[in-house]
Coordinates of C-alpha atoms in Angstrom, one line a residue:
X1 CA 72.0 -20.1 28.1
X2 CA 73.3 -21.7 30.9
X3 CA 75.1 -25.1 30.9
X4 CA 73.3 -25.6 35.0
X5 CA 71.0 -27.9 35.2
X6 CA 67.8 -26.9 36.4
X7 CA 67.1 -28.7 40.1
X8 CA 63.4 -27.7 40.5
X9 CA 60.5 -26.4 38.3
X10 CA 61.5 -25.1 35.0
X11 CA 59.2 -22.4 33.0
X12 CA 59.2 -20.4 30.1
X13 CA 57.3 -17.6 28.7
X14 CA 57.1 -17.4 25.3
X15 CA 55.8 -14.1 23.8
X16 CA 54.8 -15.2 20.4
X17 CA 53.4 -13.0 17.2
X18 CA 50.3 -14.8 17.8
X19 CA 50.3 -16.1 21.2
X20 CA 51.7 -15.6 24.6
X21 CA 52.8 -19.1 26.8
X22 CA 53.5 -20.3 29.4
X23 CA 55.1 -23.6 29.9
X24 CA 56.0 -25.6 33.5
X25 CA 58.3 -28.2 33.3
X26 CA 58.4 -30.5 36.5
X27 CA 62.6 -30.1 36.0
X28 CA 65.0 -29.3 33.0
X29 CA 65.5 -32.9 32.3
X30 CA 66.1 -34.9 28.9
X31 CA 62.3 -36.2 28.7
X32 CA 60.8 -33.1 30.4
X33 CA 57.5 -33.4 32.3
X34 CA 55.1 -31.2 31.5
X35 CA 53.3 -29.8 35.0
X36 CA 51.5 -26.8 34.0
X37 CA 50.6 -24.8 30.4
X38 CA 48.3 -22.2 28.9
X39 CA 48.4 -20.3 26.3
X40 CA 46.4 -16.5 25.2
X41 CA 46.4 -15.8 21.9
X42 CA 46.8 -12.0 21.8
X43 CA 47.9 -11.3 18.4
X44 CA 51.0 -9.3 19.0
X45 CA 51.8 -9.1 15.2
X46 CA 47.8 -8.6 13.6
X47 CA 49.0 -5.2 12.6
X48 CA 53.0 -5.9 12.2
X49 CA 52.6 -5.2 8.7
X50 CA 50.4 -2.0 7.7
X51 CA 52.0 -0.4 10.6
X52 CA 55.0 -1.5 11.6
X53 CA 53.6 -2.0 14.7
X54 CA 52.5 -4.1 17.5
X55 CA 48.9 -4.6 17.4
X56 CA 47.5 -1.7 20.4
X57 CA 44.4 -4.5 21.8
X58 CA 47.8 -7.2 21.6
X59 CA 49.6 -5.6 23.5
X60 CA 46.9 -5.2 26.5
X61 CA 46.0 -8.8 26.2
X62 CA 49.7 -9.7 26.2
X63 CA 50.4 -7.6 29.4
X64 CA 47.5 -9.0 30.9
X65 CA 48.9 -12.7 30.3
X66 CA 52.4 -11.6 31.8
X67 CA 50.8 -10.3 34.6
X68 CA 49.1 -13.5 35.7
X69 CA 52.0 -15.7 34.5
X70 CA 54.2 -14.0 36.6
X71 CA 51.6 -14.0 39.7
X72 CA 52.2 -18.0 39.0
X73 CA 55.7 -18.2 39.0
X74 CA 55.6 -18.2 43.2
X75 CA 52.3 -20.2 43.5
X76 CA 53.6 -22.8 41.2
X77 CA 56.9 -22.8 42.8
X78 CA 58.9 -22.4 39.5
X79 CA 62.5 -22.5 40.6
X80 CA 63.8 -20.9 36.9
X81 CA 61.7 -18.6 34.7
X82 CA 62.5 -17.2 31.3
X83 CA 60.9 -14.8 29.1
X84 CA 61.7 -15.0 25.4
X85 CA 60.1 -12.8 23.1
X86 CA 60.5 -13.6 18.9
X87 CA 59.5 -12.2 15.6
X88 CA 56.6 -9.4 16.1
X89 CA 58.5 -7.8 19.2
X90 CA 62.1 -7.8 17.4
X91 CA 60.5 -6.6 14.2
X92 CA 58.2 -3.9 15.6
X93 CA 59.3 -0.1 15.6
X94 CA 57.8 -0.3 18.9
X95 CA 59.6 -3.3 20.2
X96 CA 61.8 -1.9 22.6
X97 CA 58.9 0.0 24.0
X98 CA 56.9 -2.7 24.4
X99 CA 60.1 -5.3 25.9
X100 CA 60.9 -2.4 28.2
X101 CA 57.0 -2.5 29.8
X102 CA 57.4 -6.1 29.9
X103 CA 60.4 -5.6 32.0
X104 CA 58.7 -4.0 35.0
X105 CA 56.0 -6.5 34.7
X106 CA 58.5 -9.2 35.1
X107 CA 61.1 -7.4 36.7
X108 CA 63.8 -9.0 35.2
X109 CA 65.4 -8.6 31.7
X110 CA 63.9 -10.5 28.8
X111 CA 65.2 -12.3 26.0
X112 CA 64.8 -10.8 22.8
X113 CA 65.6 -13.9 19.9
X114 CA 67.3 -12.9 16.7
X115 CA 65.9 -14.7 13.5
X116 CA 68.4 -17.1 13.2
X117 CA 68.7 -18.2 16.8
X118 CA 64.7 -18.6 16.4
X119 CA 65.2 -21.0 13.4
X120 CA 67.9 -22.5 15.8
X121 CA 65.9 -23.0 19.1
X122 CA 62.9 -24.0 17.0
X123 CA 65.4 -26.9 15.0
X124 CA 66.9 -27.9 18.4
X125 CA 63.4 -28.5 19.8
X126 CA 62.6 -30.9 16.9
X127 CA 65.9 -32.8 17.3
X128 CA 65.4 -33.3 21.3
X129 CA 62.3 -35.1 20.5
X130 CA 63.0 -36.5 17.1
X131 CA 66.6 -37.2 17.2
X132 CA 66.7 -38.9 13.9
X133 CA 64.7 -36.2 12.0
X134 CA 66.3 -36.0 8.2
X135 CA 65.0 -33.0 6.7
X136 CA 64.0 -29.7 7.3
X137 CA 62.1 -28.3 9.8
X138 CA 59.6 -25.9 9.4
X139 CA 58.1 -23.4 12.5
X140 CA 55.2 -21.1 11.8
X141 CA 54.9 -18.5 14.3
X142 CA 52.3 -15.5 13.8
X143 CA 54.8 -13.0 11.8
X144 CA 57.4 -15.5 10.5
X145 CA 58.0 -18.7 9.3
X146 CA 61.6 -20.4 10.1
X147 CA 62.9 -23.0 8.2
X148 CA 66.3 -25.1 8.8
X149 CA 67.7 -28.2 7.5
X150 CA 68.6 -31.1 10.0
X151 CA 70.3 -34.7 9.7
X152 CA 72.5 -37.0 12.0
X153 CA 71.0 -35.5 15.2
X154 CA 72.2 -31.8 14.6
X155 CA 71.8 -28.5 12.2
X156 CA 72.9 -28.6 9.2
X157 CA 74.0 -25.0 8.3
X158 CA 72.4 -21.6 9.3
X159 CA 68.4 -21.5 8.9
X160 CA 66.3 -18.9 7.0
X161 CA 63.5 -16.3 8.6
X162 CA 60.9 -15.8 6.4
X163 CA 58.1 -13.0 7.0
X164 CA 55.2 -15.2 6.1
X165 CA 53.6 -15.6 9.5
X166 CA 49.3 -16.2 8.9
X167 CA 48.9 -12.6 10.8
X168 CA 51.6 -10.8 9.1
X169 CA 50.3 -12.1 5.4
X170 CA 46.6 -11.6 7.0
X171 CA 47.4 -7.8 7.2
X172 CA 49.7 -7.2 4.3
X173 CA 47.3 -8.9 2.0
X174 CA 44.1 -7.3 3.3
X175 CA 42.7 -10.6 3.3
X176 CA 42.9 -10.9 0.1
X177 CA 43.7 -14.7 -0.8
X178 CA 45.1 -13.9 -4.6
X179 CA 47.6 -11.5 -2.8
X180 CA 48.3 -13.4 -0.1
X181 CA 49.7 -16.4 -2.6
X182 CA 51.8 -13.6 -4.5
X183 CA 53.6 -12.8 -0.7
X184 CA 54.4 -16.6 0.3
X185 CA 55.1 -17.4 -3.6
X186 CA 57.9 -14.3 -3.7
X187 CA 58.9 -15.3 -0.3
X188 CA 59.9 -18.6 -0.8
X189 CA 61.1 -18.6 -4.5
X190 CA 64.8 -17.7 -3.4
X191 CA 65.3 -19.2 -0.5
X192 CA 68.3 -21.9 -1.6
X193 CA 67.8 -24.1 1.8
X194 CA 64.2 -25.3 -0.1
X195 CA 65.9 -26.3 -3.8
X196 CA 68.5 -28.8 -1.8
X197 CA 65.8 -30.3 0.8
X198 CA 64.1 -31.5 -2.8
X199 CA 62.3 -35.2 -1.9
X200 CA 62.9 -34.6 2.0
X201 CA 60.7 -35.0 5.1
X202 CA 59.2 -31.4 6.2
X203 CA 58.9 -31.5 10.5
X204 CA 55.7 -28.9 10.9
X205 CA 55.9 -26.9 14.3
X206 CA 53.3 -24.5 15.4
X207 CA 49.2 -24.7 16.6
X208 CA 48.0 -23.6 12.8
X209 CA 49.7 -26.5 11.5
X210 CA 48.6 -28.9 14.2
X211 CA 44.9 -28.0 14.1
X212 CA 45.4 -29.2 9.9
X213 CA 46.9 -32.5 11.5
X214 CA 43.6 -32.5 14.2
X215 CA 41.4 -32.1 10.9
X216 CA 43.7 -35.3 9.1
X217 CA 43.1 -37.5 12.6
X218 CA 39.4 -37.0 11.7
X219 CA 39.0 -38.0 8.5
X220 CA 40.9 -40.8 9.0
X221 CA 39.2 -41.9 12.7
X222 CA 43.0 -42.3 13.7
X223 CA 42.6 -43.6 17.2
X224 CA 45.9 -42.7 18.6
X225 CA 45.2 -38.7 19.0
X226 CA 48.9 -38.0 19.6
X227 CA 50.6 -35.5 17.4
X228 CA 54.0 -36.0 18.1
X229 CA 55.6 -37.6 15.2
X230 CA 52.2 -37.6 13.1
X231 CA 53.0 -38.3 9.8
X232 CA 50.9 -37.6 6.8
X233 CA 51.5 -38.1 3.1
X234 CA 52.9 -34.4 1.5
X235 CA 49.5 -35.3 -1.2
X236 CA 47.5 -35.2 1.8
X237 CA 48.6 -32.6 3.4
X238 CA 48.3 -30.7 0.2
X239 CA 44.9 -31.6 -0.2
X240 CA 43.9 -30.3 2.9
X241 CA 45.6 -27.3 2.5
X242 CA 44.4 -26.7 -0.2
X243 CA 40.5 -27.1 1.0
X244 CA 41.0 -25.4 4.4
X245 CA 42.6 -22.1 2.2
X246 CA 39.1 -21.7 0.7
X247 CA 36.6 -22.4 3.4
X248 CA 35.2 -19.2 5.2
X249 CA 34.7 -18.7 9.0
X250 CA 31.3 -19.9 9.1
X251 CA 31.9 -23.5 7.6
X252 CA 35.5 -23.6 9.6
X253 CA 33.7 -22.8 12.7
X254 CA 31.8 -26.1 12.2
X255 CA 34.5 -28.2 11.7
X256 CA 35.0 -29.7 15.6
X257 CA 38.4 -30.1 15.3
X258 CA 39.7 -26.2 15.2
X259 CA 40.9 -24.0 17.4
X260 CA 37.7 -21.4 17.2
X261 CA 40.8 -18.4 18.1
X262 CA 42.6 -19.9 15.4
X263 CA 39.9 -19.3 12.6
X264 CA 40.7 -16.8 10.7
X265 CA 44.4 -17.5 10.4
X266 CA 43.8 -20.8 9.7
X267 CA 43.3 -20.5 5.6
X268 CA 46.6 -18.0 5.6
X269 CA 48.7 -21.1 7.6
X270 CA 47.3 -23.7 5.4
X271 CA 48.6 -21.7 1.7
X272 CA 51.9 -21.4 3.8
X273 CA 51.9 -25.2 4.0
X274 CA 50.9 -25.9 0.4
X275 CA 53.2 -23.6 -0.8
X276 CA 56.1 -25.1 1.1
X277 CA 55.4 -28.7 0.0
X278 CA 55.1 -27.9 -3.3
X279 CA 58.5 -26.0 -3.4
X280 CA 60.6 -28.6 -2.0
X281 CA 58.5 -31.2 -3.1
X282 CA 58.4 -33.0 0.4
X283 CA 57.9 -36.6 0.7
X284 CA 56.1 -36.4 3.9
X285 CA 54.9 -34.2 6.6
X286 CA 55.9 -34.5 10.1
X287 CA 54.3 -33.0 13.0
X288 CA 56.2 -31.8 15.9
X289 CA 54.9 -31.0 19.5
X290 CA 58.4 -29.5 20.2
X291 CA 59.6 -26.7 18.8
X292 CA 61.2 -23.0 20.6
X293 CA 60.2 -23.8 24.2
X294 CA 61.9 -26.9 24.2
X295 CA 64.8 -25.5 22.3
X296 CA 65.7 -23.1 24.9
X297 CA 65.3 -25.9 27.8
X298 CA 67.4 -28.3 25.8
X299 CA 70.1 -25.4 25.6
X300 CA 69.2 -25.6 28.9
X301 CA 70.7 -29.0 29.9
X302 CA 74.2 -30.0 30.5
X303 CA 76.3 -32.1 28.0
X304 CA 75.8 -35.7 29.7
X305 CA 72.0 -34.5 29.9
X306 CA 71.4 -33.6 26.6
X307 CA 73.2 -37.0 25.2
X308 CA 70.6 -39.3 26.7
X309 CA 67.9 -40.9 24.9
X310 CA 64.7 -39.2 25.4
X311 CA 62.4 -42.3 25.2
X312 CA 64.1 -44.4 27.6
X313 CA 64.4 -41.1 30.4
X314 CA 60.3 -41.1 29.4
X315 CA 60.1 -45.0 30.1
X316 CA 62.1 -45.0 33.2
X317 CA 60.3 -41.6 34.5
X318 CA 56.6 -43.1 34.0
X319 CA 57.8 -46.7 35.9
X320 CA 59.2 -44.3 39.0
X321 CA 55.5 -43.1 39.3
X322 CA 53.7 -46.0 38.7
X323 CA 55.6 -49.5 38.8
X324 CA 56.0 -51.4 41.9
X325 CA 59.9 -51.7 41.4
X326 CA 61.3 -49.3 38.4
X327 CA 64.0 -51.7 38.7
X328 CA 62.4 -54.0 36.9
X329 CA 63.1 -52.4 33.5
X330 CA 66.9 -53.1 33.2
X331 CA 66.6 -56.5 34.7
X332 CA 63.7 -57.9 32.3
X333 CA 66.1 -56.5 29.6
X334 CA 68.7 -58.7 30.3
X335 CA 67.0 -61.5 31.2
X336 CA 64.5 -61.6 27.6
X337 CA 68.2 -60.7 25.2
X338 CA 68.6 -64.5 24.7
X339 CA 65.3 -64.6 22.9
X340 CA 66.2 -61.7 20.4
X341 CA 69.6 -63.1 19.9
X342 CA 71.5 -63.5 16.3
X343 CA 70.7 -67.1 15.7
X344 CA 66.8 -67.4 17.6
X345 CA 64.4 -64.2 16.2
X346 CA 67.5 -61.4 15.9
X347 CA 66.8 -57.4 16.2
X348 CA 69.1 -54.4 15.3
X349 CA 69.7 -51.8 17.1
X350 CA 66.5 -49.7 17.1
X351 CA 64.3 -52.9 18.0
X352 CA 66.8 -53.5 21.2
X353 CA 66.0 -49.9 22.0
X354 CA 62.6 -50.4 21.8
X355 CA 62.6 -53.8 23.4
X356 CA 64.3 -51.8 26.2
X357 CA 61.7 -49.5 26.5
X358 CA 59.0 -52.3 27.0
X359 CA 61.1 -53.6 29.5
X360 CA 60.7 -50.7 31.6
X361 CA 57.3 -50.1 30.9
X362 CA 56.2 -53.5 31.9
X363 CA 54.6 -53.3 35.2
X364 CA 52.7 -49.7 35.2
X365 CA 49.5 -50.9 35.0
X366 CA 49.8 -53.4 38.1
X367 CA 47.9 -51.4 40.4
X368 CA 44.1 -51.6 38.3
X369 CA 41.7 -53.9 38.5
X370 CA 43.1 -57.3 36.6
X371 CA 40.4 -57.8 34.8
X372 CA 41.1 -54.1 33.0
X373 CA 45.2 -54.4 33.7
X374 CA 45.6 -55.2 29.5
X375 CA 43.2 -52.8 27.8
X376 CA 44.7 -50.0 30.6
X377 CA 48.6 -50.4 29.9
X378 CA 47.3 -50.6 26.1
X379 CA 46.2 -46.8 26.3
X380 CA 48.1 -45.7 29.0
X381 CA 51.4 -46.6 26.3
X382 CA 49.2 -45.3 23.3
X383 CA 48.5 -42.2 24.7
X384 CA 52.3 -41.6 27.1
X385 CA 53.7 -38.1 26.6
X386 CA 56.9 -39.4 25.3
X387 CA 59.5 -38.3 22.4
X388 CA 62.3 -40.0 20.8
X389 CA 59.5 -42.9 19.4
X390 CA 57.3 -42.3 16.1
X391 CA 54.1 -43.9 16.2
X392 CA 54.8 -47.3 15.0
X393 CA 57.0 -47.8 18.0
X394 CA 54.2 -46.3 20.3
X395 CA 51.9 -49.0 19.3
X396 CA 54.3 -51.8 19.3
X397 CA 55.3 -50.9 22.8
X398 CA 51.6 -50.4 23.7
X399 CA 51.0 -53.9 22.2
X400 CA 53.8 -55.2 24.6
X401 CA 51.9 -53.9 27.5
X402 CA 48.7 -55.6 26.9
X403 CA 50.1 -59.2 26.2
X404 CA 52.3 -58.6 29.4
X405 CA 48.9 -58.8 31.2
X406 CA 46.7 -60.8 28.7
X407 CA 48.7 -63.4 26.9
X408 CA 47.3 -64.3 23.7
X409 CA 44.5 -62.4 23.6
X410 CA 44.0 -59.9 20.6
X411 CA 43.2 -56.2 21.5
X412 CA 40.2 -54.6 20.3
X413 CA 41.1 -51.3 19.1
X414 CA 39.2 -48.5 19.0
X415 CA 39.2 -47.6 15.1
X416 CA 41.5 -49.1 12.5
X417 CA 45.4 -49.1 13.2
X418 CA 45.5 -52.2 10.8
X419 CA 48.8 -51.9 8.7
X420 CA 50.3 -50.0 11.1
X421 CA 52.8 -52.5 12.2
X422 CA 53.9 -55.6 10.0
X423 CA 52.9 -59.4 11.2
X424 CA 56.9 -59.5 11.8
X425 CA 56.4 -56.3 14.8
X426 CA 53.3 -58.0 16.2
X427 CA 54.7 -61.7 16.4
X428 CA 57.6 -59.1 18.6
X429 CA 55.1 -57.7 20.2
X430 CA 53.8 -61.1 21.6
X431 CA 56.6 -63.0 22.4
X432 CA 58.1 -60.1 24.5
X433 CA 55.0 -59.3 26.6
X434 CA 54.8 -62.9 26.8
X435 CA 58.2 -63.1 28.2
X436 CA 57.1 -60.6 30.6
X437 CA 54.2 -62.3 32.0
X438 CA 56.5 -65.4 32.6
X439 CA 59.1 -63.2 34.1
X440 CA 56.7 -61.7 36.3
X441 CA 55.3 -64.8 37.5
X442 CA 58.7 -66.4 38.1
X443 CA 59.6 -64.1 40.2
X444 CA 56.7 -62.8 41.5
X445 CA 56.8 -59.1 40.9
X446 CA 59.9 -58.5 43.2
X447 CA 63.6 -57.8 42.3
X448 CA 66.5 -59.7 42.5
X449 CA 65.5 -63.5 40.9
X450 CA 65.1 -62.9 37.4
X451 CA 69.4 -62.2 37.4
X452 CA 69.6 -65.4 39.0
X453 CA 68.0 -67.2 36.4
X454 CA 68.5 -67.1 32.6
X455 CA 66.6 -68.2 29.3
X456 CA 68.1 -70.6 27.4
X457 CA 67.0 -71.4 23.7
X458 CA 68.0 -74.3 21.1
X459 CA 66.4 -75.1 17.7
X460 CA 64.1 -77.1 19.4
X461 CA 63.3 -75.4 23.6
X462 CA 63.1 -72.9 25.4
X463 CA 64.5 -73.9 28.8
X464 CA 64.1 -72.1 32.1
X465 CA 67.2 -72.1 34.0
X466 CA 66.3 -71.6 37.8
X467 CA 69.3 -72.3 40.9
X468 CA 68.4 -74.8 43.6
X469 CA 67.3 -72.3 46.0
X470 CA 64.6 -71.1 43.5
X471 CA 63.8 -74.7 42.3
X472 CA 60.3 -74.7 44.8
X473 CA 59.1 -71.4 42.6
X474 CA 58.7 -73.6 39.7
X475 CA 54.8 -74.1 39.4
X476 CA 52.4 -75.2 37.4
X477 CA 51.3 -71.6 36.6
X478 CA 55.6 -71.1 35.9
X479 CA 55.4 -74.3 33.4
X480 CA 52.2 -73.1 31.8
X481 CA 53.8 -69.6 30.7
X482 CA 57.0 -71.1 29.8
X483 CA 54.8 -73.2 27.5
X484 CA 53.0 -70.4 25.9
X485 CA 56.0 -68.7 25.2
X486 CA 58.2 -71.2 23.5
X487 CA 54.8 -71.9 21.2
X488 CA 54.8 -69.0 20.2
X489 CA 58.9 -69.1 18.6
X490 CA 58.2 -72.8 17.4
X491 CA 59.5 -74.5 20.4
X492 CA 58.8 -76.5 23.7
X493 CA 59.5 -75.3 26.8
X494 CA 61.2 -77.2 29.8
X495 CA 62.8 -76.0 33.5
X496 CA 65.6 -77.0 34.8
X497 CA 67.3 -76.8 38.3
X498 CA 71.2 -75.8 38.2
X499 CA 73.9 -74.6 40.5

């Protein structure tokens, strides 16, 4: 791939064994904006198997979908488009028949992935939006299932292909479930990647596996209906494994969060997923919304691109649309350190990251109603299409957002996210967006003052350092949030007029 980035739309096909996609990014960025996507499932690789063929009805449906997707490409105004095609096409006697139709359709050439570069995009996908995944990652596409091991931000030798894709066991089995354990059983008993990852996280991309996350949500009335860094307990993703493998169409159909197209694969994705667990005995289940796609965009990127930090390009990107002066973010940074400092509350690294991120988030809800301005910010965090932040760090930043805009008050959240963050995050949570709502009205939402003034903290205040020139914008309304910060870290809070 090219090094170039990308200066307008960014799209990519992606001609799957189960489904064919197509994906608009708003620019090849480090936190890319998603503008436009939709997805057929075709079934390339129903027949891979019995036949060694693509699926005939597949085929139709897939040229169908590249028909229209390319019709988009003008009306959408995507500047760069790529086709990638993966397992069932690269594994199919009638591959190159099928790539070479494509072609025309498209008329330009498209890229056929290998197996290992498809366990590498897939791996490089997770990484750009989990940088500090530690384990391995697992993609289950339609025909295969890829599997590499990742740690310190990169790949960690070459990944495996496994043919173990819910279609491809679907047909070699005959839908039998006895046989179908006997294929994924043999498959992964000699893979060595599996007996080293022993006791590691397992990072789950592809739409079988996120429906079983969809159906975890659900039982647990999770409230923040985000998969992206998902994490569930490897028993409980077992379990439900384990209980979606035996259900039938009928009683899958009723459960409301399922795919209906993805029915019948569903049982075949969710003995891959038991199976896997059990043989590398994974400590936890991750879910990832990136995977291939955003593989091949991150190879996309140039060096100085790809070495940013994906929630911070998400923060700053949200505050262009909707703050009143994006600038706002690095200067409230600054200007609340001296409350996070060594000797006053402390905070390592990844808490100044996230402090940072809050920052730059803090005035995106300016423009509703102020009697709504809290509980809006709240979701409008909670539910943010970011990467790079698990969903701890969601919530503490969302947190951040509402007492920016309603001081003390408590949130009422819709279901129960008790336990999620420790009474040590929340106390955070409230001082910061505390120290934004005093930043805010000190310098009444414009740039430029808050550099000109500083915090300064003792053992015993909190004192509000303004120059003579500023000294008239020290109200009582000023005084009153000075106050109820400082409270709130055990302290009294005073003003004071310098040079």
């Amino acid at each position: 791939m090219s090094g170039r980035k990308s200066a307008g739309r960014f799209g990519i096909v992606d001609l799957g064994s189960n489904s064919v996609r197509l994906v608009v990014y708003a620019a090849a960025v480090r936190s890319p904006v998603l503008v436009f996507n939709e997805k057929v499932l075709c079934g390339l690789g129903r027949t891979l198997a019995s036949t060694g063929k693509l699926d005939p009805k597949g085929i139709e449906r897939a040229f169908d979908a590249l028909r229209r997707f390319i019709a988009l490409r003008e009306q959408i105004g995507i500047d760069r488009l790529i086709v990638a095609a993966t397992a069932a096409v690269r594994d199919a006697t009638d591959g190159p028949e099928f790539l070479a139709q494509a072609e025309e359709i498209c008329g330009f050439r498209i890229r056929l992935v290998s197996g290992p570069e498809e366990a590498r995009l897939a791996a490089q996908g997770v990484l750009s939006g989990i940088p500090d995944a530690e384990g391995i990652v697992g993609d289950l596409g339609g025909a295969s299932l890829e599997l590499v091991n990742v740690g310190g931000g990169k790949l960690i030798g070459e990944g495996s292909t496994l043919p173990i894709g819910p279609l491809r066991i679907m047909d070699q089995s005959k839908n039998d479930p006895s046989a179908a354990e006997a294929i994924v059983d043999k498959a992964l008993k000699g893979v060595d990647l599996l007996k080293q990852a022993q006791g590691r996280k397992l990072y789950v991309v592809g739409g079988v596996w996120r429906n079983l996350a969809r159906i975890h949500m659900a039982q647990r009335n999770y409230p923040i209906h985000v998969l992206h860094e998902y994490v569930i307990p490897a028993r409980d993703a077992a379990d439900i494994a384990k209980v979606i493998e035996r259900l039938g169409p009928k009683t899958l159909a009723q459960i409301p969060d399922i795919s209906e197209r993805r029915i019948d694969t569903l049982p075949f994705g969710a003995l891959v997923l038991d199976r896997l667990i059990g043989a590398m005995k994974a400590k936890e289940v991750v879910v990832s919304a990136y995977g291939l796609r955003e593989g091949i965009l991150f190879d996309h990127l140039g060096k100085r691109e790809q070495a940013k930090d994906p929630l911070i390009e998400g923060c700053h990107d949200l505050a262009k649309r909707l703050a009143r002066f994006p600038e706002h973010g690095e200067e409230l940074t600054r200007w609340t350190a001296p409350i996070f400092a060594e000797d006053v509350l402390g905070e390592t690294p990844a808490v100044a990251r996230l402090r940072r991120a809050a920052c730059i988030l803090a005035d995106i809800g300016w423009y509703v109603h102020p009697d709504y301005r809290a509980h809006h910010t709240l979701t409008q965090i909670l539910l943010a299409p970011f990467s790079g932040v698990d969903h701890p760090g969601r919530l503490f930043l969302a947190r951040v957002g509402y007492h920016r805009h309603e001081g003390k008050g408590e949130p009422e959240f819709i279901g129960n996210l008790a336990g999620i963050l420790t009474p040590v995050e929340n106390h955070r949570a409230l001082v910061l967006g505390l120290a934004q709502r005093l930043a805010f009205t000190l310098c009444a939402a414009t740039t430029g003052v808050l550099p000109r003034t500083r915090l300064e903290i003792s053992k015993s205040t909190v004192t509000l350092v303004v120059p003579r020139r500023y000294q008239t914008l020290l109200g009582e309304v000023v005084q009153r949030r000075l106050s109820a910060l400082a409270r709130t870290i055990d302290r009294k809070g005073e003003m004071r007029v310098g040079r």
